[in-house]
Amino acid sequence: MSFVSTYSRNMYLFFLMFIAVGLSLSKPLITLGELCIGFLWLLEGNHLEKIKRFFKNRTALILSSVYLLTLLGLLNTTNFDFAVDDIRRKFPLFVLPFLIVSFKPLTNKEFRLIFSVYVGGVITASLWSVFVMLGGLNEAIIDKRDLSRFTSHIRFGLEVSLAIFGAFYYTIKTTDKKQKIRWILSFGWLVAFLFLLNLITGIAVTAITIILLVFYYGIRYNKIIVKLSAVTVVIVISVSLVLYIKSCYQEYLSFNDVEVLPIQEYSPKGEKLFHDTISSNSFRMENGNYIYRNIANQEIEQAWNQRSKINFNGFDNKGQQIRFTILRFITSQGKLKTEEAINELTPEEIKAIENGVSNFRYLDMNGIELRLHKIFWEIEMYNKYNVADGHSVMLRWVYWHTAINIVKDNMFVGVGTGDVQDAFNKKHEERDIISEKYWRRAHNQYLTYFVSFGILGGIYFLIFLFYPIVVLKQYRDYLYLCFISISMLSMLTEDTLETQVGITFFAYFNTLLIFKKRKSSF
């Protein structure tokens, strides 16, 4: 008996662990894991039999067929440089189902082992983030999103969310006390970490998935009291979230409900004040006051340079011109932009301005309140003045509208695999709403497929997503239900299947969860 046949299963599991760890810690490890599984597939032999097995497996064909859209999109593509890169990047959508279906399905024990390794990788990445946050690398961390060191904070938030639901599941299912304690600690830490880093996307998909789970598992019970309780809990949670958002919005409105500072001619020290009432920036406000009025430029420059090591004409730690951060911060306090206002700033406020904080009220807000406040401000700027530049939420709104316009112009077959960004660039230029440096794609995976492959391709993408849920009834599998909820929710605001980590995260767990032997249900 050969070495390969003897240790093939162990090697297969080991290489799957490479990918599991790589998702949160190392992109090269993801590639290495995929290559090793492919090499093992070759070493095992029986290639023709494996290929036949793949083509006889309808589910495997459907899971991998979404990659065919990318290939078919070459037929009406002109930008082949981008197209070739997209084909390379999306290859895991085909190769993972193709390879995994060639091996024996994972047992529940084997999947638990792999998922444990995955959770271990996520926890390791989270601990490293905390180490950096506490100054372990002597780096100045201004934006907590920068603490996601190995992948984007959005993808990391999805990984943490799935790890939380998996840790909860194995906490319930495990009978071994030591393992149960480990799963409980993992669950508790990951929940705390999600809020510690303000992984907003992760928090959002986790909250919505919890509501979905409560509703689904509640209505499955025969007892009417359980069904009613589940519906009640869902309603209470949903209403509580709405009331919380409404409360934050009312607070935001109260910040702006102030008496606007009148235009004054001179500062208390006699400098003639500058007022911008005609430029494109003249309308900008902070907490109900105009940013570019009542400015004593010479006074605040001299006073600031005496209090801070960052020059008035330099940049704050977020890379923004600190002059504008100062103006916004003082405006938020309802003061004239004078030497007196600079001198009244506390050391903590000086530090906050240096770190790019533009509103004094942000200092007392938690991460969620702060994010909501910024979203309300972005919406106000867009609705009143059609400004979206640099505002992530309203930029997405612009991208979505742009994508819909592109779909209308290319209804049936789309713009092709390689011409997506070119189509967006052209349409952004026509619409002339945002600056060129913000010309990006849909930030919505569903719209991206409709733009790329038209109505026909977009509908097929939806069939691809819903086939396991509707036909295979994978909603009965707790872990799959959590995974697909997290993935599909993320696709509403992100092009999840346009990056290596996002593509592999989806293809890897989608395939493993569908083809493992035993379903993980309560």
Coordinates of C-alpha atoms in Angstrom, one line a residue:
M1 CA 0.0 0.0 0.0
S2 CA 1.5 3.4 -1.0
F3 CA 2.2 6.3 1.3
V4 CA -0.4 8.4 -0.5
S5 CA -3.2 5.9 -0.1
T6 CA -2.3 5.3 3.5
Y7 CA -2.2 8.9 4.6
S8 CA -4.4 10.5 1.9
R9 CA -7.3 11.3 4.3
N10 CA -5.0 12.9 6.9
M11 CA -3.3 15.0 4.2
Y12 CA -6.6 16.1 2.8
L13 CA -7.8 17.2 6.2
F14 CA -4.5 18.9 6.9
F15 CA -4.7 20.9 3.6
L16 CA -8.3 21.9 4.4
M17 CA -6.9 23.3 7.7
F18 CA -4.4 25.4 5.7
I19 CA -7.4 27.1 4.0
A20 CA -9.3 27.4 7.3
V21 CA -6.4 29.2 9.0
G22 CA -5.4 31.2 6.0
L23 CA -8.9 32.9 5.8
S24 CA -8.1 35.0 8.8
L25 CA -4.3 34.9 9.0
S26 CA -2.6 34.4 5.6
K27 CA -3.7 34.7 2.0
P28 CA -0.7 32.7 0.8
L29 CA -1.7 29.9 3.1
I30 CA -5.1 29.9 1.3
T31 CA -3.4 29.4 -2.1
L32 CA -1.1 26.8 -0.7
G33 CA -4.0 24.8 0.7
E34 CA -5.8 24.8 -2.6
L35 CA -2.6 23.8 -4.5
C36 CA -1.9 21.0 -2.1
I37 CA -5.4 19.6 -2.4
G38 CA -5.1 19.8 -6.2
F39 CA -1.7 18.0 -6.0
L40 CA -3.2 15.3 -3.7
W41 CA -6.0 14.9 -6.2
L42 CA -3.5 14.1 -8.9
L43 CA -1.4 11.8 -6.7
E44 CA -4.4 9.7 -5.7
G45 CA -5.0 8.7 -9.3
N46 CA -8.4 7.5 -10.6
H47 CA -8.7 10.8 -12.4
L48 CA -11.3 9.7 -14.9
E49 CA -13.5 8.1 -12.2
K50 CA -13.3 11.4 -10.2
I51 CA -14.2 13.5 -13.2
K52 CA -17.2 11.2 -13.9
R53 CA -18.2 11.4 -10.2
F54 CA -18.2 15.2 -10.5
F55 CA -20.3 15.4 -13.6
K56 CA -22.8 12.9 -12.1
N57 CA -23.2 15.1 -9.0
R58 CA -25.9 17.7 -9.8
T59 CA -25.2 19.7 -6.7
A60 CA -21.5 19.9 -7.4
L61 CA -22.2 21.0 -11.0
I62 CA -24.5 23.8 -9.8
L63 CA -22.1 25.0 -7.1
S64 CA -19.2 25.2 -9.7
S65 CA -21.4 26.4 -12.6
V66 CA -21.5 30.0 -11.4
Y67 CA -17.8 30.2 -12.5
L68 CA -19.1 29.4 -16.0
L69 CA -20.8 32.9 -16.0
T70 CA -17.3 34.4 -15.7
L71 CA -16.1 32.5 -18.7
L72 CA -19.2 33.2 -20.8
G73 CA -18.7 36.9 -20.0
L74 CA -15.6 36.8 -22.2
L75 CA -17.8 36.7 -25.3
N76 CA -18.7 40.4 -24.9
T77 CA -15.6 41.7 -23.2
T78 CA -13.2 44.2 -24.6
N79 CA -11.0 44.7 -21.5
F80 CA -9.2 41.3 -21.4
D81 CA -6.6 42.4 -18.9
F82 CA -9.3 42.8 -16.2
A83 CA -11.2 39.8 -17.5
V84 CA -8.2 37.4 -17.1
D85 CA -7.6 38.7 -13.6
D86 CA -11.2 38.1 -12.7
I87 CA -11.1 34.6 -14.1
R88 CA -8.0 33.8 -12.0
R89 CA -9.5 35.4 -8.9
K90 CA -12.8 33.5 -9.1
F91 CA -11.2 30.1 -9.9
P92 CA -11.9 28.8 -6.3
L93 CA -15.7 29.0 -7.1
F94 CA -15.1 26.1 -9.6
V95 CA -12.1 24.3 -8.2
L96 CA -13.2 23.9 -4.6
P97 CA -16.5 22.1 -5.4
F98 CA -14.7 20.1 -8.1
L99 CA -11.9 18.9 -5.8
I100 CA -13.9 18.4 -2.6
V101 CA -16.6 16.3 -4.2
S102 CA -13.8 13.9 -5.3
F103 CA -13.0 13.0 -1.7
K104 CA -15.2 11.2 0.8
P105 CA -17.6 13.6 2.6
L106 CA -16.4 15.0 5.9
T107 CA -17.8 13.3 9.0
N108 CA -19.2 15.4 11.7
K109 CA -16.1 14.8 13.7
E110 CA -13.8 15.8 10.9
F111 CA -15.8 19.0 10.2
R112 CA -15.7 19.9 13.9
L113 CA -11.9 19.5 13.8
I114 CA -11.6 21.8 10.8
F115 CA -14.0 24.3 12.2
S116 CA -12.1 24.3 15.5
V117 CA -8.9 25.2 13.5
Y118 CA -10.8 27.9 11.7
V119 CA -12.0 29.4 15.0
G120 CA -8.5 29.1 16.3
G121 CA -7.2 31.2 13.4
V122 CA -9.9 33.8 13.9
I123 CA -9.1 34.1 17.6
T124 CA -5.4 34.3 16.9
A125 CA -6.0 37.1 14.4
S126 CA -8.2 38.9 17.0
L127 CA -5.6 38.6 19.7
W128 CA -3.0 40.0 17.4
S129 CA -5.3 43.0 16.7
V130 CA -5.7 43.6 20.4
F131 CA -1.9 43.4 20.8
V132 CA -1.5 46.1 18.1
M133 CA -4.2 48.2 19.7
L134 CA -2.4 48.1 23.0
G135 CA 0.7 49.4 21.4
G136 CA 2.6 46.2 20.8
L137 CA 4.1 47.4 17.5
N138 CA 4.4 51.1 18.6
E139 CA 2.0 52.1 15.8
A140 CA -0.4 55.0 16.0
I141 CA -3.8 53.4 15.3
I142 CA -6.3 56.1 14.4
D143 CA -9.0 54.0 12.7
K144 CA -9.9 50.7 14.4
R145 CA -10.5 49.2 10.9
D146 CA -6.7 49.3 10.6
L147 CA -6.5 46.7 13.4
S148 CA -7.7 44.0 11.0
R149 CA -4.1 43.1 10.0
F150 CA -4.5 40.1 7.7
T151 CA -7.6 40.9 5.6
S152 CA -10.1 43.7 5.3
H153 CA -12.1 44.6 8.4
I154 CA -15.3 43.8 6.5
R155 CA -14.2 40.2 5.6
F156 CA -12.8 39.8 9.1
G157 CA -16.1 40.8 10.6
L158 CA -17.9 38.1 8.5
E159 CA -15.3 35.5 9.7
V160 CA -15.8 36.5 13.3
S161 CA -19.6 36.3 13.0
L162 CA -19.5 32.8 11.6
A163 CA -17.0 31.7 14.3
I164 CA -19.4 33.1 16.9
F165 CA -22.4 31.1 15.6
G166 CA -20.2 28.0 15.3
A167 CA -18.8 28.3 18.8
F168 CA -22.4 28.7 20.2
Y169 CA -23.4 25.5 18.3
Y170 CA -20.6 23.4 19.6
T171 CA -21.0 24.8 23.1
I172 CA -24.5 23.3 23.1
K173 CA -23.6 20.1 21.3
T174 CA -20.4 19.2 23.1
T175 CA -20.7 16.9 26.1
D176 CA -17.0 16.9 27.1
K177 CA -16.6 19.5 29.9
K178 CA -13.2 20.7 28.8
Q179 CA -14.2 21.2 25.2
K180 CA -17.4 22.9 26.4
I181 CA -15.4 25.4 28.4
R182 CA -13.1 26.1 25.5
W183 CA -16.1 26.8 23.2
I184 CA -17.8 29.0 25.8
L185 CA -14.6 31.1 26.2
S186 CA -14.2 31.3 22.4
F187 CA -17.8 32.4 22.1
G188 CA -17.5 35.1 24.8
W189 CA -14.2 36.4 23.5
L190 CA -15.4 36.7 19.9
V191 CA -18.6 38.5 20.8
A192 CA -16.6 41.0 22.9
F193 CA -14.0 41.4 20.2
L194 CA -16.7 42.2 17.6
F195 CA -17.8 45.2 19.6
L196 CA -14.2 46.1 20.8
L197 CA -13.1 46.6 17.2
N198 CA -16.5 48.1 16.1
L199 CA -16.7 45.6 13.2
I200 CA -20.0 47.2 12.1
T201 CA -20.7 44.8 9.2
G202 CA -20.0 41.9 11.4
I203 CA -22.3 43.3 14.1
A204 CA -25.1 44.0 11.6
V205 CA -25.0 40.5 10.0
T206 CA -24.8 38.8 13.4
A207 CA -27.8 40.7 14.7
I208 CA -30.0 40.0 11.7
T209 CA -28.9 36.4 11.6
I210 CA -29.9 36.0 15.3
I211 CA -33.4 37.4 14.5
L212 CA -33.6 34.9 11.6
L213 CA -32.6 32.0 13.8
V214 CA -35.0 32.9 16.6
F215 CA -37.9 33.1 14.1
Y216 CA -37.0 29.9 12.2
Y217 CA -36.4 27.7 15.2
G218 CA -39.3 29.1 17.1
I219 CA -41.9 28.5 14.4
R220 CA -40.6 24.9 13.9
Y221 CA -42.0 23.9 17.3
N222 CA -45.4 22.3 17.5
K223 CA -46.4 24.1 20.7
I224 CA -48.2 27.3 19.9
I225 CA -46.7 29.0 23.0
V226 CA -43.2 28.5 21.6
K227 CA -44.3 29.9 18.2
L228 CA -45.9 32.9 19.7
S229 CA -42.8 33.5 22.0
A230 CA -40.5 33.4 19.0
V231 CA -42.6 35.8 17.0
T232 CA -42.8 38.1 20.1
V233 CA -39.0 38.0 20.6
V234 CA -38.4 38.9 16.9
I235 CA -40.9 41.8 17.1
V236 CA -39.4 43.1 20.4
I237 CA -35.8 42.9 19.0
S238 CA -36.8 44.5 15.7
V239 CA -38.8 47.3 17.4
S240 CA -36.0 47.9 19.9
L241 CA -33.5 48.3 17.1
V242 CA -35.8 50.7 15.3
L243 CA -36.4 52.7 18.5
Y244 CA -32.7 52.8 19.2
I245 CA -31.9 54.2 15.7
K246 CA -34.8 56.7 16.0
S247 CA -33.4 57.8 19.4
C248 CA -29.9 58.3 17.9
Y249 CA -31.5 60.3 15.0
Q250 CA -33.5 62.5 17.3
E251 CA -30.2 63.1 19.3
Y252 CA -28.6 64.0 16.0
L253 CA -31.3 66.5 15.1
S254 CA -31.1 68.0 18.6
F255 CA -27.4 68.7 18.0
N256 CA -28.3 70.7 14.9
D257 CA -31.3 72.5 16.5
V258 CA -29.3 75.5 17.7
E259 CA -29.3 79.2 17.0
V260 CA -26.9 79.8 14.2
L261 CA -24.0 82.0 15.1
P262 CA -24.5 85.4 13.4
I263 CA -21.8 86.6 11.0
Q264 CA -19.5 88.9 12.9
E265 CA -17.0 91.3 11.5
Y266 CA -14.1 91.1 13.9
S267 CA -12.7 88.6 16.5
P268 CA -12.5 89.7 20.2
K269 CA -8.8 90.4 19.4
G270 CA -9.5 92.6 16.4
E271 CA -8.8 90.3 13.5
K272 CA -11.2 90.6 10.6
L273 CA -13.2 87.4 10.3
F274 CA -13.4 85.4 7.0
H275 CA -16.8 84.2 5.8
D276 CA -17.4 81.9 2.8
T277 CA -20.9 82.4 1.6
I278 CA -20.6 81.7 -2.1
S279 CA -18.3 78.7 -2.7
S280 CA -19.3 75.0 -3.0
N281 CA -18.3 74.6 0.7
S282 CA -20.3 77.5 2.0
F283 CA -23.3 75.3 3.0
R284 CA -21.4 72.8 5.0
M285 CA -22.4 72.7 8.7
E286 CA -21.4 70.9 11.9
N287 CA -23.9 70.7 14.7
G288 CA -26.1 73.4 13.2
N289 CA -23.4 76.0 12.5
Y290 CA -21.6 76.9 9.3
I291 CA -18.0 75.6 9.1
Y292 CA -16.6 78.3 6.9
R293 CA -17.9 81.4 8.6
N294 CA -16.5 83.5 11.5
I295 CA -12.9 82.4 10.9
A296 CA -9.9 84.3 12.3
N297 CA -7.3 82.5 10.1
Q298 CA -4.1 84.1 11.5
E299 CA -5.2 83.7 15.1
I300 CA -6.1 80.1 15.0
E301 CA -3.0 79.2 13.0
Q302 CA -0.7 80.8 15.5
A303 CA -2.6 79.4 18.5
W304 CA -2.8 75.9 17.1
N305 CA 0.9 75.8 16.3
Q306 CA 1.6 76.7 19.9
R307 CA -0.5 73.8 21.2
S308 CA 0.2 71.0 18.8
K309 CA 3.2 69.4 17.1
I310 CA 1.2 69.0 13.9
N311 CA 1.5 72.2 11.8
F312 CA -1.8 74.0 11.1
N313 CA -1.1 73.5 7.4
G314 CA -0.2 69.8 7.8
F315 CA -2.3 66.7 8.0
D316 CA -4.0 64.9 10.9
N317 CA -3.3 61.2 11.6
K318 CA -6.1 60.2 9.2
G319 CA -4.4 62.0 6.3
Q320 CA -6.9 64.8 6.3
Q321 CA -5.8 68.5 6.2
I322 CA -5.8 69.3 9.9
R323 CA -7.0 72.8 9.2
F324 CA -10.4 71.6 8.2
T325 CA -10.6 69.1 11.1
I326 CA -9.9 72.1 13.5
L327 CA -12.6 74.2 11.8
R328 CA -15.2 71.4 12.0
F329 CA -14.4 70.6 15.6
I330 CA -14.6 74.2 16.8
T331 CA -17.8 74.7 14.8
S332 CA -19.3 71.7 16.4
Q333 CA -18.8 73.5 19.8
G334 CA -20.8 76.5 18.6
K335 CA -17.8 78.9 18.8
L336 CA -16.1 81.5 16.7
K337 CA -12.9 80.2 15.0
T338 CA -10.6 82.4 17.0
E339 CA -7.5 82.1 19.2
E340 CA -9.7 81.9 22.3
A341 CA -11.5 78.8 20.9
I342 CA -8.1 77.1 20.4
N343 CA -6.9 78.0 23.8
E344 CA -10.1 76.6 25.4
L345 CA -9.5 73.1 23.9
T346 CA -8.5 70.5 26.4
P347 CA -5.4 68.3 25.9
E348 CA -7.8 65.4 25.1
E349 CA -9.6 67.5 22.5
I350 CA -6.3 68.6 20.9
K351 CA -5.3 64.9 20.7
A352 CA -8.7 64.0 19.2
I353 CA -8.3 66.6 16.5
E354 CA -4.8 65.3 15.7
N355 CA -6.4 61.9 15.3
G356 CA -8.9 63.2 12.8
V357 CA -12.0 63.6 15.1
S358 CA -14.1 66.4 13.6
N359 CA -16.9 66.8 16.2
F360 CA -16.6 67.1 20.0
R361 CA -19.7 65.0 20.6
Y362 CA -18.0 62.0 19.0
L363 CA -15.7 61.8 22.1
D364 CA -18.6 60.6 24.3
M365 CA -20.3 58.2 21.8
N366 CA -19.9 54.4 21.5
G367 CA -18.9 52.9 18.2
I368 CA -22.5 52.2 17.0
E369 CA -23.8 55.7 18.0
L370 CA -20.8 57.3 16.3
R371 CA -21.4 55.3 13.1
L372 CA -25.1 56.2 13.1
H373 CA -24.4 59.8 13.7
K374 CA -22.0 59.9 10.7
I375 CA -24.6 58.1 8.5
F376 CA -27.2 60.7 9.4
W377 CA -24.8 63.5 8.5
E378 CA -23.9 61.8 5.2
I379 CA -27.6 61.4 4.3
E380 CA -28.3 65.1 5.2
M381 CA -25.3 66.3 3.0
Y382 CA -26.5 64.2 0.1
N383 CA -30.2 65.1 0.4
K384 CA -29.6 68.8 0.8
Y385 CA -26.5 69.4 -1.3
N386 CA -26.0 66.3 -3.4
V387 CA -22.6 65.7 -1.8
A388 CA -21.4 62.0 -1.6
D389 CA -17.6 62.3 -1.9
G390 CA -15.8 60.5 0.9
H391 CA -19.1 59.4 2.5
S392 CA -19.2 55.6 2.4
V393 CA -22.9 55.1 2.8
M394 CA -24.0 57.7 0.3
L395 CA -21.3 56.6 -2.1
R396 CA -22.9 53.1 -2.1
W397 CA -26.2 54.7 -2.8
V398 CA -24.6 56.4 -5.8
Y399 CA -23.0 53.2 -6.9
W400 CA -26.3 51.3 -6.7
H401 CA -28.1 53.8 -8.8
T402 CA -25.2 53.8 -11.3
A403 CA -25.3 50.0 -11.5
I404 CA -29.1 50.1 -12.1
N405 CA -28.6 52.5 -15.0
I406 CA -25.9 50.3 -16.5
V407 CA -28.2 47.3 -16.3
K408 CA -30.9 49.2 -18.1
D409 CA -28.4 49.9 -20.9
N410 CA -27.2 46.3 -21.1
M411 CA -30.3 44.5 -20.1
F412 CA -29.9 40.9 -21.3
V413 CA -26.2 39.9 -21.4
G414 CA -24.5 42.7 -19.4
V415 CA -21.2 44.4 -20.1
G416 CA -19.1 41.2 -19.8
T417 CA -16.5 39.9 -17.4
G418 CA -13.8 42.5 -18.1
D419 CA -15.7 45.7 -18.7
V420 CA -17.4 46.3 -15.4
Q421 CA -15.2 49.0 -14.1
D422 CA -15.0 50.6 -17.5
A423 CA -18.8 50.7 -17.6
F424 CA -18.9 52.3 -14.2
N425 CA -16.3 54.9 -15.1
K426 CA -18.3 55.9 -18.2
K427 CA -21.6 56.1 -16.3
H428 CA -20.0 58.0 -13.3
E429 CA -18.7 60.5 -15.8
E430 CA -22.1 60.9 -17.4
R431 CA -23.9 61.4 -14.0
D432 CA -21.2 63.7 -12.7
I433 CA -22.2 63.3 -9.0
I434 CA -18.9 62.1 -7.4
S435 CA -15.2 62.9 -8.0
E436 CA -13.2 60.6 -10.2
K437 CA -11.2 59.2 -7.3
Y438 CA -14.4 57.7 -6.0
W439 CA -15.4 56.0 -9.2
R440 CA -15.9 52.5 -8.1
R441 CA -18.1 49.5 -8.7
A442 CA -21.5 48.5 -7.2
H443 CA -20.5 47.4 -3.7
N444 CA -23.4 45.1 -4.0
Q445 CA -22.7 41.5 -5.3
Y446 CA -26.2 41.0 -6.7
L447 CA -26.0 44.2 -8.8
T448 CA -22.5 43.4 -9.9
Y449 CA -23.7 40.1 -11.4
F450 CA -26.6 41.8 -13.1
V451 CA -24.2 44.5 -14.5
S452 CA -21.7 41.9 -15.6
F453 CA -24.0 39.3 -17.1
G454 CA -27.4 41.0 -17.6
I455 CA -30.8 39.8 -16.4
L456 CA -30.2 36.3 -17.4
G457 CA -26.8 36.0 -15.6
G458 CA -28.2 37.8 -12.5
I459 CA -31.2 35.5 -12.2
Y460 CA -28.9 32.5 -12.6
F461 CA -26.7 33.8 -9.8
L462 CA -29.8 34.0 -7.5
I463 CA -30.7 30.4 -8.5
F464 CA -27.1 29.4 -7.6
L465 CA -27.5 31.0 -4.1
F466 CA -31.0 29.7 -3.4
Y467 CA -30.6 26.2 -4.8
P468 CA -29.1 24.7 -1.6
I469 CA -31.7 26.4 0.6
V470 CA -34.8 25.5 -1.5
V471 CA -34.0 22.3 -3.3
L472 CA -31.5 20.7 -0.9
K473 CA -33.3 22.1 2.2
Q474 CA -30.0 23.2 3.7
Y475 CA -32.0 25.6 6.0
R476 CA -32.4 22.6 8.2
D477 CA -28.6 22.7 8.9
Y478 CA -28.0 25.3 11.6
L479 CA -24.4 26.1 10.6
Y480 CA -25.3 26.4 6.9
L481 CA -28.2 28.6 7.7
C482 CA -25.9 30.9 9.7
F483 CA -23.3 30.8 6.9
I484 CA -25.6 31.6 4.0
S485 CA -27.3 34.3 6.0
I486 CA -24.0 36.0 6.8
S487 CA -22.8 35.7 3.2
M488 CA -26.0 36.9 1.5
L489 CA -26.4 39.8 3.9
S490 CA -22.8 40.9 3.3
M491 CA -23.5 40.9 -0.5
L492 CA -26.1 43.7 0.0
T493 CA -23.4 46.2 0.7
E494 CA -20.2 44.6 -0.5
D495 CA -18.8 42.8 -3.6
T496 CA -18.1 39.8 -1.4
L497 CA -17.1 37.6 -4.4
E498 CA -14.6 40.0 -5.8
T499 CA -11.6 39.4 -3.4
Q500 CA -9.6 36.3 -2.7
V501 CA -10.7 36.0 0.9
G502 CA -14.3 36.7 0.2
I503 CA -14.4 34.2 -2.7
T504 CA -12.6 31.5 -0.8
F505 CA -14.7 32.1 2.4
F506 CA -17.9 31.5 0.4
A507 CA -16.8 28.7 -1.8
Y508 CA -15.0 26.8 1.0
F509 CA -17.8 26.8 3.6
N510 CA -20.6 26.6 1.0
T511 CA -19.0 23.3 -0.4
L512 CA -17.9 21.8 2.9
L513 CA -21.2 22.4 4.7
I514 CA -23.3 21.0 1.8
F515 CA -21.2 17.9 1.3
K516 CA -20.4 16.9 4.9
K517 CA -22.2 13.7 6.0
R518 CA -24.3 14.8 9.0
K519 CA -26.2 18.0 9.2
S520 CA -25.6 20.3 12.1
S521 CA -29.1 20.8 13.4
F522 CA -30.5 21.4 16.9

